[in-house]
Amino acid sequence: MSVLHDLIFDYTLRNVALGAMLLGIVSGVLGAFAVLRRQGLLGDSLSHAALPGICIAFMLTGSRETIVLLIGAGIAGWLGTLLLLRTVRDTKLSEDTMLGVVLSVFFGVGILLLTLIQQGNDANQAGLDKYLFGQAASLIADDVISFVVIGALGLIVVIALYKEFKVISFDPAFAFSIGLPTRLLDIILTSLLVVAVMIGLQTVGVVLMAAMVIGPGAAARQWTDRLHVMLILSALFGAIAGVSGAVISVQAARIPTGPMIVLSLTAIVLVSLFLAPRHGLLPDQIRRRRQQTRLRDRGFDAVAEVRS
Amino acid sequence: MNLTLKRAAVPAIRDETAAVTVHDLTVAYRETPVLWDVDLTIPTGTLTAIIGPNGAGKSTLLKSILGLVPVASGTIEIFGHSSPRQRQLVGYVPQRGSVDWNFPTSALDVVTMGTYGHLGWFRRPGKAEIAQAMDRLEQVGMADFAHRQISQLSGGQQQRVFLARALVQDAQLYFMDEPFVGVDAATEKAIVTLLQTLRDEGKTVIAVHHDLESAPEYFDWLVLLNVRTIAAGPFVETFTADNLARTYGGNSNLLRIRESEAVRT
């Protein structure tokens, strides 16, 4: 019970756990759409693209306020994404090529700016590099409140536009043919992913953010064949990974939180991959075995041979 | 909420106008023209086949009429109007391969998507919409599969689901991109019967079609396309050896079979 006690009364643990939970929920829901639209790596590209935004926001304002830096991150991530979608549409380059280009160019610029800032004599400079790998322990109550506001706005948009998002994810051409503004919806959905990344930067950092986008959705898909269930499960898995990662890292001192959250998430993904009743690898094997036995019993040896 | 108003506006149909009129349509992917100066009139109430070799621009023609691909020049009218809101009169059945059938959704859910256009922003499909979707599934003989995950359906069943989704839109004009590809014989018959019923109800159906052998049996209007319009008109008059030769280039073995086919009809 001491964990529960600490969760409620320990200021740091409470903030870290709440922040990680909110991150898990928001990136779980929006990441699920990204996974379905085969844009899992968009989250990766986007979070790397956010790094120069953090640096530029700091250089312009001299402020280390989380919200200021995150707005910078959001703008840069968003610009990177628009650039990406634009070039994929207007050139012959494929999406994975452009993801790689945007990711490394923006990240390279980000590291460059980060080094410049750190070489300067500004006493305020320290701590920007926490956005690289995340530093959840630095979350304060105000950060958590910002996450709640940003995250709630994002989720409200998803709930309001649920059916539109569903149809553009499944069949964009059909969506267009029934009169939906598919390009606008596409931009809104991608911008929401930017929101998820903004929440994640301080907690898990630029480098590991992709896992938070892809993991919950990939795990949730294993358990269900319905979109709304998948979104709910995805949020739940993200939240569980966030809270358990936070608790483990804070309780077992000296383990960084971001990587621990990602490891918790990986455990969930692995369990889902192997054990989920409908799509899991293990139940699938068992079903196949049973079928072979059945066929053999009926004397269809040859068929069973072919099947195995 | 400008968008709401736009989508709620009622599209116009004038009687006795052609379902589709295309004038001087040119579409190019980069420098290569896919459609060149296409002129077409497809009368209301026909069951029209668009036939031509691979790369003739058949799918592109459908997509450009729907506004799915940018048009380099030319005008397109649906029931006599060129406004984009006329698209609401169209039910579109894309090629089956154009979507990811592993998407977490059921047959019934996909068909319900056909009601989204009428629903407008923020409104969820309710009992009425789901009942309509169920009726249409029944109509295409798929009621028993309503709650199946769509990847567990055969190619023919998936095509029927797409068809049901278009039916629930209650459109005046149906565009079908290769509805018979990868479909079993029973489904093909069922689809054709359904399309003919739609035609008999006064709707217009335009389908991209491949099989020259079955075409004369299924359709009553024909567009022969190979980047340009080669010929268009009532099926029997247009489906001639000469026109087919001009459409397909006229020197392949395949063509000889097609010519004998054409002569026979």
mmCIF file of N, CA, C and O in Angstrom, chain A residues 59-117:
data_model
loop_
_atom_site.group_PDB
_atom_site.id
_atom_site.type_symbol
_atom_site.label_atom_id
_atom_site.label_comp_id
_atom_site.label_asym_id
_atom_site.label_seq_id
_atom_site.Cartn_x
_atom_site.Cartn_y
_atom_site.Cartn_z
ATOM 1 N N MET A 59 16.059 30.573 -27.336
ATOM 2 C CA MET A 59 16.930 31.656 -27.800
ATOM 3 C C MET A 59 16.163 32.961 -27.961
ATOM 4 O O MET A 59 16.680 34.035 -27.688
ATOM 5 N N LEU A 60 14.910 32.856 -28.417
ATOM 6 C CA LEU A 60 14.118 34.064 -28.650
ATOM 7 C C LEU A 60 13.625 34.677 -27.338
ATOM 8 O O LEU A 60 13.618 35.894 -27.187
ATOM 9 N N THR A 61 13.205 33.820 -26.417
ATOM 10 C CA THR A 61 12.557 34.364 -25.219
ATOM 11 C C THR A 61 13.476 34.359 -23.996
ATOM 12 O O THR A 61 13.232 35.077 -23.038
ATOM 13 N N GLY A 62 14.502 33.504 -24.006
ATOM 14 C CA GLY A 62 15.350 33.367 -22.835
ATOM 15 C C GLY A 62 14.634 32.689 -21.692
ATOM 16 O O GLY A 62 15.143 32.596 -20.580
ATOM 17 N N SER A 63 13.446 32.187 -21.976
ATOM 18 C CA SER A 63 12.646 31.585 -20.921
ATOM 19 C C SER A 63 12.819 30.070 -20.920
ATOM 20 O O SER A 63 12.981 29.457 -21.966
ATOM 21 N N ARG A 64 12.768 29.481 -19.719
ATOM 22 C CA ARG A 64 12.810 28.035 -19.647
ATOM 23 C C ARG A 64 11.463 27.478 -19.206
ATOM 24 O O ARG A 64 11.358 26.314 -18.859
ATOM 25 N N GLU A 65 10.444 28.338 -19.210
ATOM 26 C CA GLU A 65 9.099 27.888 -18.882
ATOM 27 C C GLU A 65 8.706 26.752 -19.817
ATOM 28 O O GLU A 65 8.850 26.861 -21.036
ATOM 29 N N THR A 66 8.199 25.672 -19.225
ATOM 30 C CA THR A 66 7.836 24.514 -20.028
ATOM 31 C C THR A 66 6.919 24.887 -21.194
ATOM 32 O O THR A 66 7.149 24.509 -22.337
ATOM 33 N N ILE A 67 5.893 25.671 -20.879
ATOM 34 C CA ILE A 67 4.873 25.924 -21.885
ATOM 35 C C ILE A 67 5.444 26.685 -23.081
ATOM 36 O O ILE A 67 5.104 26.418 -24.226
ATOM 37 N N VAL A 68 6.350 27.624 -22.794
ATOM 38 C CA VAL A 68 6.986 28.393 -23.882
ATOM 39 C C VAL A 68 7.778 27.456 -24.790
ATOM 40 O O VAL A 68 7.646 27.477 -26.019
ATOM 41 N N LEU A 69 8.591 26.614 -24.164
ATOM 42 C CA LEU A 69 9.412 25.691 -24.947
ATOM 43 C C LEU A 69 8.555 24.699 -25.723
ATOM 44 O O LEU A 69 8.841 24.368 -26.875
ATOM 45 N N LEU A 70 7.467 24.234 -25.082
ATOM 46 C CA LEU A 70 6.616 23.256 -25.763
ATOM 47 C C LEU A 70 5.882 23.872 -26.947
ATOM 48 O O LEU A 70 5.651 23.211 -27.948
ATOM 49 N N ILE A 71 5.525 25.144 -26.818
ATOM 50 C CA ILE A 71 4.884 25.802 -27.969
ATOM 51 C C ILE A 71 5.884 25.879 -29.122
ATOM 52 O O ILE A 71 5.554 25.592 -30.271
ATOM 53 N N GLY A 72 7.127 26.227 -28.788
ATOM 54 C CA GLY A 72 8.171 26.210 -29.819
ATOM 55 C C GLY A 72 8.304 24.834 -30.436
ATOM 56 O O GLY A 72 8.371 24.689 -31.669
ATOM 57 N N ALA A 73 8.300 23.797 -29.583
ATOM 58 C CA ALA A 73 8.409 22.425 -30.064
ATOM 59 C C ALA A 73 7.245 22.077 -30.980
ATOM 60 O O ALA A 73 7.427 21.490 -32.053
ATOM 61 N N GLY A 74 6.053 22.472 -30.541
ATOM 62 C CA GLY A 74 4.854 22.176 -31.316
ATOM 63 C C GLY A 74 4.900 22.822 -32.688
ATOM 64 O O GLY A 74 4.611 22.173 -33.698
ATOM 65 N N ILE A 75 5.301 24.100 -32.736
ATOM 66 C CA ILE A 75 5.353 24.798 -34.023
ATOM 67 C C ILE A 75 6.362 24.123 -34.953
ATOM 68 O O ILE A 75 6.073 23.851 -36.124
ATOM 69 N N ALA A 76 7.551 23.805 -34.420
ATOM 70 C CA ALA A 76 8.570 23.181 -35.264
ATOM 71 C C ALA A 76 8.126 21.798 -35.738
ATOM 72 O O ALA A 76 8.284 21.443 -36.911
ATOM 73 N N GLY A 77 7.543 21.027 -34.823
ATOM 74 C CA GLY A 77 7.073 19.700 -35.190
ATOM 75 C C GLY A 77 6.011 19.781 -36.261
ATOM 76 O O GLY A 77 6.000 19.006 -37.234
ATOM 77 N N TRP A 78 5.132 20.746 -36.105
ATOM 78 C CA TRP A 78 4.035 20.926 -37.048
ATOM 79 C C TRP A 78 4.568 21.326 -38.422
ATOM 80 O O TRP A 78 4.154 20.783 -39.450
ATOM 81 N N LEU A 79 5.510 22.277 -38.433
ATOM 82 C CA LEU A 79 6.103 22.694 -39.706
ATOM 83 C C LEU A 79 6.801 21.519 -40.384
ATOM 84 O O LEU A 79 6.662 21.318 -41.593
ATOM 85 N N GLY A 80 7.547 20.737 -39.579
ATOM 86 C CA GLY A 80 8.226 19.569 -40.129
ATOM 87 C C GLY A 80 7.233 18.615 -40.777
ATOM 88 O O GLY A 80 7.470 18.095 -41.878
ATOM 89 N N THR A 81 6.095 18.418 -40.109
ATOM 90 C CA THR A 81 5.096 17.495 -40.637
ATOM 91 C C THR A 81 4.454 18.017 -41.917
ATOM 92 O O THR A 81 4.282 17.278 -42.882
ATOM 93 N N LEU A 82 4.120 19.299 -41.914
ATOM 94 C CA LEU A 82 3.510 19.868 -43.118
ATOM 95 C C LEU A 82 4.475 19.771 -44.289
ATOM 96 O O LEU A 82 4.103 19.410 -45.406
ATOM 97 N N LEU A 83 5.736 20.074 -44.023
ATOM 98 C CA LEU A 83 6.768 19.971 -45.054
ATOM 99 C C LEU A 83 6.804 18.553 -45.606
ATOM 100 O O LEU A 83 6.841 18.317 -46.817
ATOM 101 N N LEU A 84 6.737 17.604 -44.677
ATOM 102 C CA LEU A 84 6.773 16.192 -45.038
ATOM 103 C C LEU A 84 5.595 15.814 -45.931
ATOM 104 O O LEU A 84 5.759 15.275 -47.029
ATOM 105 N N LEU A 85 4.374 16.125 -45.462
ATOM 106 C CA LEU A 85 3.181 15.729 -46.211
ATOM 107 C C LEU A 85 3.162 16.403 -47.580
ATOM 108 O O LEU A 85 2.792 15.821 -48.582
ATOM 109 N N ARG A 86 3.577 17.665 -47.602
ATOM 110 C CA ARG A 86 3.647 18.433 -48.833
ATOM 111 C C ARG A 86 4.587 17.799 -49.855
ATOM 112 O O ARG A 86 4.240 17.566 -51.010
ATOM 113 N N THR A 87 5.819 17.509 -49.397
ATOM 114 C CA THR A 87 6.801 16.966 -50.341
ATOM 115 C C THR A 87 6.396 15.571 -50.826
ATOM 116 O O THR A 87 6.611 15.238 -51.988
ATOM 117 N N VAL A 88 5.787 14.784 -49.930
ATOM 118 C CA VAL A 88 5.356 13.459 -50.375
ATOM 119 C C VAL A 88 4.298 13.604 -51.470
ATOM 120 O O VAL A 88 4.282 12.885 -52.450
ATOM 121 N N ARG A 89 3.418 14.591 -51.301
ATOM 122 C CA ARG A 89 2.354 14.773 -52.284
ATOM 123 C C ARG A 89 2.890 15.320 -53.605
ATOM 124 O O ARG A 89 2.458 14.910 -54.669
ATOM 125 N N ASP A 90 3.838 16.249 -53.514
ATOM 126 C CA ASP A 90 4.224 16.978 -54.722
ATOM 127 C C ASP A 90 5.489 16.469 -55.416
ATOM 128 O O ASP A 90 5.863 16.964 -56.459
ATOM 129 N N THR A 91 6.186 15.521 -54.803
ATOM 130 C CA THR A 91 7.375 15.000 -55.465
ATOM 131 C C THR A 91 7.253 13.498 -55.632
ATOM 132 O O THR A 91 6.282 12.894 -55.214
ATOM 133 N N LYS A 92 8.272 12.911 -56.241
ATOM 134 C CA LYS A 92 8.231 11.466 -56.428
ATOM 135 C C LYS A 92 8.795 10.732 -55.221
ATOM 136 O O LYS A 92 8.827 9.514 -55.192
ATOM 137 N N LEU A 93 9.268 11.481 -54.221
ATOM 138 C CA LEU A 93 9.883 10.823 -53.066
ATOM 139 C C LEU A 93 8.816 10.122 -52.226
ATOM 140 O O LEU A 93 7.730 10.649 -52.046
ATOM 141 N N SER A 94 9.167 8.946 -51.719
ATOM 142 C CA SER A 94 8.193 8.189 -50.942
ATOM 143 C C SER A 94 8.187 8.706 -49.497
ATOM 144 O O SER A 94 9.092 9.420 -49.072
ATOM 145 N N GLU A 95 7.155 8.294 -48.757
ATOM 146 C CA GLU A 95 6.970 8.805 -47.410
ATOM 147 C C GLU A 95 8.121 8.419 -46.477
ATOM 148 O O GLU A 95 8.597 9.233 -45.691
ATOM 149 N N ASP A 96 8.600 7.154 -46.584
ATOM 150 C CA ASP A 96 9.669 6.743 -45.668
ATOM 151 C C ASP A 96 10.960 7.517 -45.938
ATOM 152 O O ASP A 96 11.687 7.863 -45.015
ATOM 153 N N THR A 97 11.199 7.818 -47.207
ATOM 154 C CA THR A 97 12.371 8.625 -47.543
ATOM 155 C C THR A 97 12.280 9.988 -46.876
ATOM 156 O O THR A 97 13.214 10.447 -46.210
ATOM 157 N N MET A 98 11.114 10.627 -47.044
ATOM 158 C CA MET A 98 10.959 11.978 -46.512
ATOM 159 C C MET A 98 10.941 11.979 -44.982
ATOM 160 O O MET A 98 11.433 12.903 -44.346
ATOM 161 N N LEU A 99 10.379 10.907 -44.386
ATOM 162 C CA LEU A 99 10.407 10.806 -42.921
ATOM 163 C C LEU A 99 11.852 10.829 -42.436
ATOM 164 O O LEU A 99 12.213 11.553 -41.511
ATOM 165 N N GLY A 100 12.698 10.043 -43.123
ATOM 166 C CA GLY A 100 14.109 9.990 -42.758
ATOM 167 C C GLY A 100 14.785 11.339 -42.907
ATOM 168 O O GLY A 100 15.538 11.783 -42.023
ATOM 169 N N VAL A 101 14.487 12.010 -44.011
ATOM 170 C CA VAL A 101 15.125 13.298 -44.274
ATOM 171 C C VAL A 101 14.711 14.332 -43.222
ATOM 172 O O VAL A 101 15.547 14.974 -42.590
ATOM 173 N N VAL A 102 13.395 14.459 -43.023
ATOM 174 C CA VAL A 102 12.894 15.462 -42.075
ATOM 175 C C VAL A 102 13.441 15.189 -40.675
ATOM 176 O O VAL A 102 13.955 16.081 -39.987
ATOM 177 N N LEU A 103 13.366 13.897 -40.283
ATOM 178 C CA LEU A 103 13.826 13.504 -38.960
ATOM 179 C C LEU A 103 15.274 13.921 -38.731
ATOM 180 O O LEU A 103 15.606 14.607 -37.770
ATOM 181 N N SER A 104 16.159 13.533 -39.655
ATOM 182 C CA SER A 104 17.570 13.770 -39.384
ATOM 183 C C SER A 104 17.953 15.237 -39.556
ATOM 184 O O SER A 104 18.760 15.755 -38.776
ATOM 185 N N VAL A 105 17.365 15.914 -40.548
ATOM 186 C CA VAL A 105 17.721 17.317 -40.748
ATOM 187 C C VAL A 105 17.297 18.171 -39.551
ATOM 188 O O VAL A 105 18.095 18.915 -38.976
ATOM 189 N N PHE A 106 16.023 18.017 -39.136
ATOM 190 C CA PHE A 106 15.549 18.817 -37.999
ATOM 191 C C PHE A 106 16.313 18.458 -36.724
ATOM 192 O O PHE A 106 16.681 19.327 -35.948
ATOM 193 N N PHE A 107 16.550 17.163 -36.534
ATOM 194 C CA PHE A 107 17.250 16.736 -35.332
ATOM 195 C C PHE A 107 18.679 17.280 -35.329
ATOM 196 O O PHE A 107 19.177 17.767 -34.309
ATOM 197 N N GLY A 108 19.319 17.222 -36.502
ATOM 198 C CA GLY A 108 20.682 17.749 -36.632
ATOM 199 C C GLY A 108 20.724 19.230 -36.271
ATOM 200 O O GLY A 108 21.571 19.672 -35.478
ATOM 201 N N VAL A 109 19.783 19.997 -36.821
ATOM 202 C CA VAL A 109 19.723 21.426 -36.509
ATOM 203 C C VAL A 109 19.488 21.617 -35.016
ATOM 204 O O VAL A 109 20.105 22.482 -34.370
ATOM 205 N N GLY A 110 18.630 20.787 -34.458
ATOM 206 C CA GLY A 110 18.324 20.870 -33.034
ATOM 207 C C GLY A 110 19.560 20.662 -32.167
ATOM 208 O O GLY A 110 19.835 21.438 -31.248
ATOM 209 N N ILE A 111 20.331 19.613 -32.488
ATOM 210 C CA ILE A 111 21.545 19.327 -31.718
ATOM 211 C C ILE A 111 22.539 20.478 -31.850
ATOM 212 O O ILE A 111 23.183 20.910 -30.888
ATOM 213 N N LEU A 112 22.648 20.999 -33.062
ATOM 214 C CA LEU A 112 23.547 22.125 -33.327
ATOM 215 C C LEU A 112 23.182 23.320 -32.442
ATOM 216 O O LEU A 112 24.024 23.893 -31.755
ATOM 217 N N LEU A 113 21.888 23.655 -32.425
ATOM 218 C CA LEU A 113 21.429 24.794 -31.626
ATOM 219 C C LEU A 113 21.643 24.541 -30.138
ATOM 220 O O LEU A 113 22.061 25.429 -29.394
ATOM 221 N N LEU A 114 21.391 23.290 -29.747
ATOM 222 C CA LEU A 114 21.561 22.919 -28.350
ATOM 223 C C LEU A 114 23.009 23.136 -27.917
ATOM 224 O O LEU A 114 23.286 23.681 -26.843
ATOM 225 N N THR A 115 23.943 22.732 -28.770
ATOM 226 C CA THR A 115 25.363 22.908 -28.466
ATOM 227 C C THR A 115 25.709 24.388 -28.380
ATOM 228 O O THR A 115 26.410 24.824 -27.465
ATOM 229 N N LEU A 116 25.186 25.165 -29.342
ATOM 230 C CA LEU A 116 25.429 26.615 -29.327
ATOM 231 C C LEU A 116 24.945 27.225 -28.019
ATOM 232 O O LEU A 116 25.649 28.022 -27.391
ATOM 233 N N ILE A 117 23.730 26.828 -27.619
ATOM 234 C CA ILE A 117 23.170 27.389 -26.386
ATOM 235 C C ILE A 117 24.038 27.023 -25.192
ATOM 236 O O ILE A 117 24.328 27.855 -24.327
#
